[in-house]
Tab-separated table of C-alpha atoms and ligand atoms in Angstrom:
chain	number	residue	atom	x	y	z
A	1	MET	CA	-25.876	6.330	30.007
A	2	LEU	CA	-21.481	5.488	29.731
A	3	LEU	CA	-20.054	8.955	29.003
A	4	LEU	CA	-16.453	8.528	27.777
A	5	PRO	CA	-14.030	10.773	28.820
A	6	PRO	CA	-13.296	13.625	26.499
A	7	CYS	CA	-9.280	12.219	26.179
A	8	LEU	CA	-10.392	9.451	24.112
A	9	PHE	CA	-11.850	12.166	21.519
A	10	PHE	CA	-8.508	13.169	21.044
A	11	MET	CA	-7.508	14.442	17.585
A	12	PHE	CA	-4.798	12.197	16.446
A	13	GLU	CA	-3.844	13.863	13.676
A	14	ASP	CA	-1.997	15.739	16.379
A	15	ASP	CA	0.175	13.274	16.301
A	16	LEU	CA	2.136	13.886	13.374
A	17	SER	CA	5.258	16.621	13.142
A	18	SER	CA	4.454	17.139	9.398
A	19	VAL	CA	2.122	16.467	6.769
A	20	VAL	CA	3.655	14.998	3.285
A	21	VAL	CA	0.454	14.427	1.548
A	22	SER	CA	-2.834	15.879	2.225
A	23	GLU	CA	-6.193	14.384	2.233
A	24	LEU	CA	-7.292	16.446	-0.835
A	25	ASP	CA	-3.849	15.730	-2.471
A	26	LEU	CA	-4.491	11.944	-2.072
A	27	ARG	CA	-7.723	12.231	-3.252
A	28	GLU	CA	-7.103	14.235	-6.522
A	29	ARG	CA	-4.064	11.655	-7.110
A	30	VAL	CA	-6.090	8.683	-6.405
A	31	THR	CA	-8.595	10.109	-9.410
A	32	SER	CA	-5.822	10.481	-11.987
A	33	LEU	CA	-4.292	7.374	-11.343
A	34	GLY	CA	-7.174	5.766	-11.659
A	35	ALA	CA	-7.715	7.403	-15.083
A	36	GLU	CA	-4.282	6.434	-16.214
A	37	ILE	CA	-4.553	2.767	-15.133
A	38	SER	CA	-8.236	2.676	-16.964
A	39	GLU	CA	-6.486	4.151	-19.859
A	40	ALA	CA	-3.861	1.937	-19.924
A	41	TYR	CA	-5.983	-1.346	-19.747
A	42	ALA	CA	-8.726	-0.136	-21.789
A	43	SER	CA	-8.017	-3.025	-24.571
A	44	ILE	CA	-8.322	-5.755	-22.065
A	45	PRO	CA	-11.289	-7.701	-21.294
A	46	GLU	CA	-10.797	-7.992	-17.391
A	47	LEU	CA	-7.871	-6.904	-15.112
A	48	THR	CA	-7.201	-8.868	-11.600
A	49	VAL	CA	-6.355	-6.456	-8.890
A	50	LEU	CA	-3.765	-7.781	-6.026
A	51	CYS	CA	-3.931	-5.568	-2.540
A	52	VAL	CA	-1.107	-6.241	-0.376
A	53	THR	CA	-2.670	-6.368	2.911
A	54	ASN	CA	-2.626	-4.750	5.551
A	55	GLY	CA	-0.664	-1.692	4.042
A	56	ALA	CA	-2.357	-0.890	0.691
A	57	VAL	CA	-5.965	-2.023	1.827
A	58	VAL	CA	-6.879	2.001	2.044
A	59	PHE	CA	-5.228	2.919	-1.042
A	60	ALA	CA	-6.817	0.069	-2.757
A	61	ALA	CA	-10.330	0.863	-2.040
A	62	ASP	CA	-9.678	3.670	-3.098
A	63	LEU	CA	-8.055	3.294	-5.913
A	64	ILE	CA	-10.536	0.587	-7.513
A	65	ARG	CA	-13.182	3.004	-7.378
A	66	SER	CA	-11.731	5.246	-10.064
A	67	ILE	CA	-10.766	2.507	-12.261
A	68	HIS	CA	-13.323	2.168	-14.818
A	69	LEU	CA	-12.676	-0.928	-16.099
A	70	SER	CA	-13.949	-4.331	-15.262
A	71	LEU	CA	-12.071	-6.109	-12.511
A	72	ARG	CA	-11.287	-9.115	-9.658
A	73	LEU	CA	-10.230	-8.168	-6.405
A	74	ASP	CA	-8.160	-10.117	-4.017
A	75	CYS	CA	-5.322	-9.638	-1.451
A	76	ILE	CA	-1.740	-10.852	-0.530
A	77	SER	CA	-0.792	-11.193	2.890
A	78	VAL	CA	2.966	-10.947	3.408
A	79	THR	CA	2.882	-9.732	6.753
A	80	ASN	CA	6.391	-10.687	8.072
A	81	TYR	CA	8.235	-10.781	5.067
A	82	HIS	CA	11.822	-10.281	4.523
A	83	CYS	CA	13.357	-10.409	1.223
A	84	ASP	CA	16.641	-11.052	3.084
A	85	GLU	CA	15.159	-14.668	4.178
A	86	ALA	CA	13.940	-17.696	2.406
A	87	GLY	CA	10.836	-15.367	0.579
A	88	PHE	CA	7.895	-16.853	-0.769
A	89	THR	CA	7.642	-19.397	-3.315
A	90	PRO	CA	4.975	-19.274	-6.071
A	91	GLN	CA	3.312	-21.966	-4.287
A	92	GLU	CA	3.363	-20.190	-0.754
A	93	LEU	CA	1.451	-16.610	-2.205
A	94	ALA	CA	-0.593	-18.827	-4.317
A	95	GLY	CA	-1.658	-20.101	-0.398
A	96	SER	CA	-3.000	-16.546	0.269
A	97	LEU	CA	-4.618	-15.847	-3.150
A	98	ARG	CA	-8.045	-16.811	-3.656
A	99	LEU	CA	-7.947	-15.857	-7.859
A	100	ASP	CA	-6.259	-17.832	-10.363
A	101	ILE	CA	-4.077	-15.447	-12.129
A	102	GLN	CA	-2.198	-17.166	-14.446
A	103	GLY	CA	-3.334	-16.055	-18.181
A	104	ARG	CA	-4.499	-12.649	-16.548
A	105	HIS	CA	-3.506	-9.229	-16.591
A	106	VAL	CA	-2.167	-8.623	-12.920
A	107	LEU	CA	-2.034	-5.294	-11.396
A	108	LEU	CA	-0.276	-5.425	-8.021
A	109	ILE	CA	-0.935	-2.829	-5.614
A	110	ASP	CA	1.161	-1.950	-2.356
A	111	ASP	CA	1.532	1.196	0.006
A	112	VAL	CA	5.265	2.156	0.014
A	113	VAL	CA	7.842	1.080	-1.885
A	114	ASP	CA	11.374	1.778	0.104
A	115	THR	CA	14.250	-0.338	-0.674
A	116	GLY	CA	12.213	-2.545	-3.668
A	117	ARG	CA	13.100	-5.694	-1.741
A	118	THR	CA	9.360	-6.486	-0.758
A	119	LEU	CA	7.851	-5.828	-3.928
A	120	ARG	CA	10.598	-7.516	-5.884
A	121	GLY	CA	9.804	-10.108	-3.843
A	122	ILE	CA	6.196	-10.394	-4.609
A	123	VAL	CA	6.661	-9.826	-8.039
A	124	SER	CA	9.416	-12.514	-8.431
A	125	ALA	CA	7.278	-15.188	-6.563
A	126	LEU	CA	3.926	-13.787	-8.843
A	127	GLU	CA	5.464	-14.312	-11.850
A	128	GLY	CA	5.902	-18.363	-11.301
A	129	LEU	CA	1.697	-17.712	-11.131
A	130	LYS	CA	2.229	-16.897	-15.020
A	131	PRO	CA	-0.212	-13.978	-14.953
A	132	ARG	CA	-0.417	-12.927	-19.020
A	133	SER	CA	0.891	-9.237	-17.670
A	134	LEU	CA	2.221	-8.310	-14.544
A	135	LYS	CA	2.151	-4.102	-13.715
A	136	THR	CA	2.664	-2.690	-10.008
A	137	CYS	CA	1.469	0.058	-8.573
A	138	VAL	CA	2.008	1.928	-5.049
A	139	LEU	CA	0.934	4.786	-3.282
A	140	LEU	CA	4.318	6.091	-2.470
A	141	SER	CA	8.071	6.127	-3.671
A	142	LYS	CA	10.800	6.669	-1.253
A	143	GLU	CA	13.577	9.003	-2.824
A	144	GLY	CA	16.838	7.683	-3.246
A	145	ARG	CA	16.355	4.649	-1.604
A	146	ARG	CA	16.100	2.105	-4.306
A	147	GLU	CA	17.806	-1.267	-3.578
A	148	VAL	CA	16.394	-3.972	-6.033
A	149	GLY	CA	13.794	-3.899	-9.139
A	150	GLU	CA	12.185	-1.401	-10.999
A	151	ASP	CA	10.632	1.435	-10.061
A	152	ALA	CA	6.147	0.630	-9.725
A	153	ASP	CA	4.471	1.092	-13.220
A	154	PHE	CA	1.661	3.544	-11.504
A	155	ILE	CA	3.578	5.747	-8.225
A	156	GLY	CA	1.052	8.196	-6.709
A	157	PHE	CA	3.638	9.724	-5.019
A	158	THR	CA	7.790	10.571	-5.266
A	159	ILE	CA	8.237	11.568	-0.815
A	160	PRO	CA	11.526	12.521	0.871
A	161	ASP	CA	13.281	9.431	2.727
A	162	LEU	CA	11.187	9.739	5.767
A	163	PHE	CA	8.943	7.331	7.437
A	164	VAL	CA	5.301	8.124	7.480
A	165	VAL	CA	1.750	7.147	8.249
A	166	GLY	CA	-1.801	7.194	7.298
A	167	TYR	CA	-3.659	5.972	4.851
A	168	GLY	CA	-3.331	2.502	5.450
A	169	LEU	CA	0.326	3.140	6.454
A	170	ASP	CA	1.151	2.121	10.223
A	171	PHE	CA	3.441	2.396	12.875
A	172	ALA	CA	3.182	-0.899	14.971
A	173	GLU	CA	0.086	-1.027	13.414
A	174	ARG	CA	-1.574	2.517	14.551
A	175	TYR	CA	-2.527	5.420	12.463
A	176	ARG	CA	-3.920	3.796	9.459
A	177	ASN	CA	-7.245	5.309	9.799
A	178	LEU	CA	-5.324	8.707	9.187
A	179	SER	CA	-7.000	10.232	5.949
A	180	CYS	CA	-3.586	11.668	5.079
A	181	VAL	CA	0.068	10.682	4.944
A	182	GLY	CA	2.446	12.070	7.510
A	183	VAL	CA	5.636	11.759	9.648
A	184	LEU	CA	4.904	10.982	13.218
A	185	ARG	CA	6.214	13.053	16.133
A	186	PRO	CA	9.295	11.141	17.509
A	187	ASP	CA	8.309	11.465	21.254
A	188	LEU	CA	5.029	8.970	19.714
A	189	GLN	CA	7.655	6.118	18.768
A	190	ASN	CA	7.646	3.006	20.643
A	191	PRO	CA	5.346	4.691	23.922
A	192	PRO	CA	5.481	2.296	26.420
A	193	ALA	CA	1.938	1.474	26.571
A	194	TRP	CA	2.370	-0.180	23.115
A	195	GLN	CA	4.661	-2.908	24.153
B	201	IMP	P1	10.517	-2.261	1.306
B	201	IMP	O1	11.023	-3.753	0.698
B	201	IMP	O2	12.067	-1.802	1.866
B	201	IMP	O3	10.380	-1.841	-0.047
B	201	IMP	O4	9.623	-1.889	2.344
B	201	IMP	C1	8.432	-2.004	1.544
B	201	IMP	C2	7.513	-2.304	3.046
B	201	IMP	O5	8.114	-1.351	3.982
B	201	IMP	C3	6.073	-1.781	2.397
B	201	IMP	O6	5.290	-2.515	2.313
B	201	IMP	C4	5.789	-1.173	4.472
B	201	IMP	O7	5.136	-2.257	4.782
B	201	IMP	C5	7.437	-1.071	5.034
B	201	IMP	N1	7.499	0.574	5.005
B	201	IMP	C6	8.148	1.482	4.200
B	201	IMP	N2	8.598	2.457	4.622
B	201	IMP	C7	7.086	2.187	5.283
B	201	IMP	C8	6.960	3.845	5.742
B	201	IMP	O8	7.294	5.311	5.870
B	201	IMP	N3	5.641	3.960	6.802
B	201	IMP	C9	5.058	2.509	6.775
B	201	IMP	N4	5.624	0.978	6.828
B	201	IMP	C10	6.469	1.430	5.548
B	202	MG	MG1	3.535	-3.024	3.062
């Protein structure tokens, strides 16, 4: 039998210099956010939830189980999207969607709103697909960082201007599977092994 060396079982929670949102706080807030969303949409027949991958997958997976409404789920991939550049056309965005959102009540779920450019870009493109209504929900909103767009309609937590990982948020595609949100130790940013 192959025995793995103990170093492969390291507690990578130790890679954080601080916890910004604990696992318990995440669980409680996601449940209450689900209740807020369920109440806000109580009178509609069906909700269409769009999850921005990869960052929002963990949040969305938990959140939709706290939304007690009939809903359809789809994902949008916006990797390498920079609003400073050409951005998305509604047609390009539609290419990553399987569901037709025309005439539907749409809730867009993302991980974090920082400058607001990503969310603003996706919202503008989705508006071109003529949803009946379009609201946004983010797990985290960074204080004092907004450059464009409105705040999200539903916000999990407002946090200070820190680069955070965990609960779906990554650094170089790592740490998405942490159960809390925290700040990565500076000595672990850009280690040579990740190049
Ligand atoms: P914005 O366009 O400046 O609002 O940036 C939003 C996007 O940048 C998010 O969807 C994330 O992909 C990424 N991002 C911004 N801040 C963080 C962070 O603290 N940790 C991980 N990703 C972040
Ligand atoms: Mg993202």
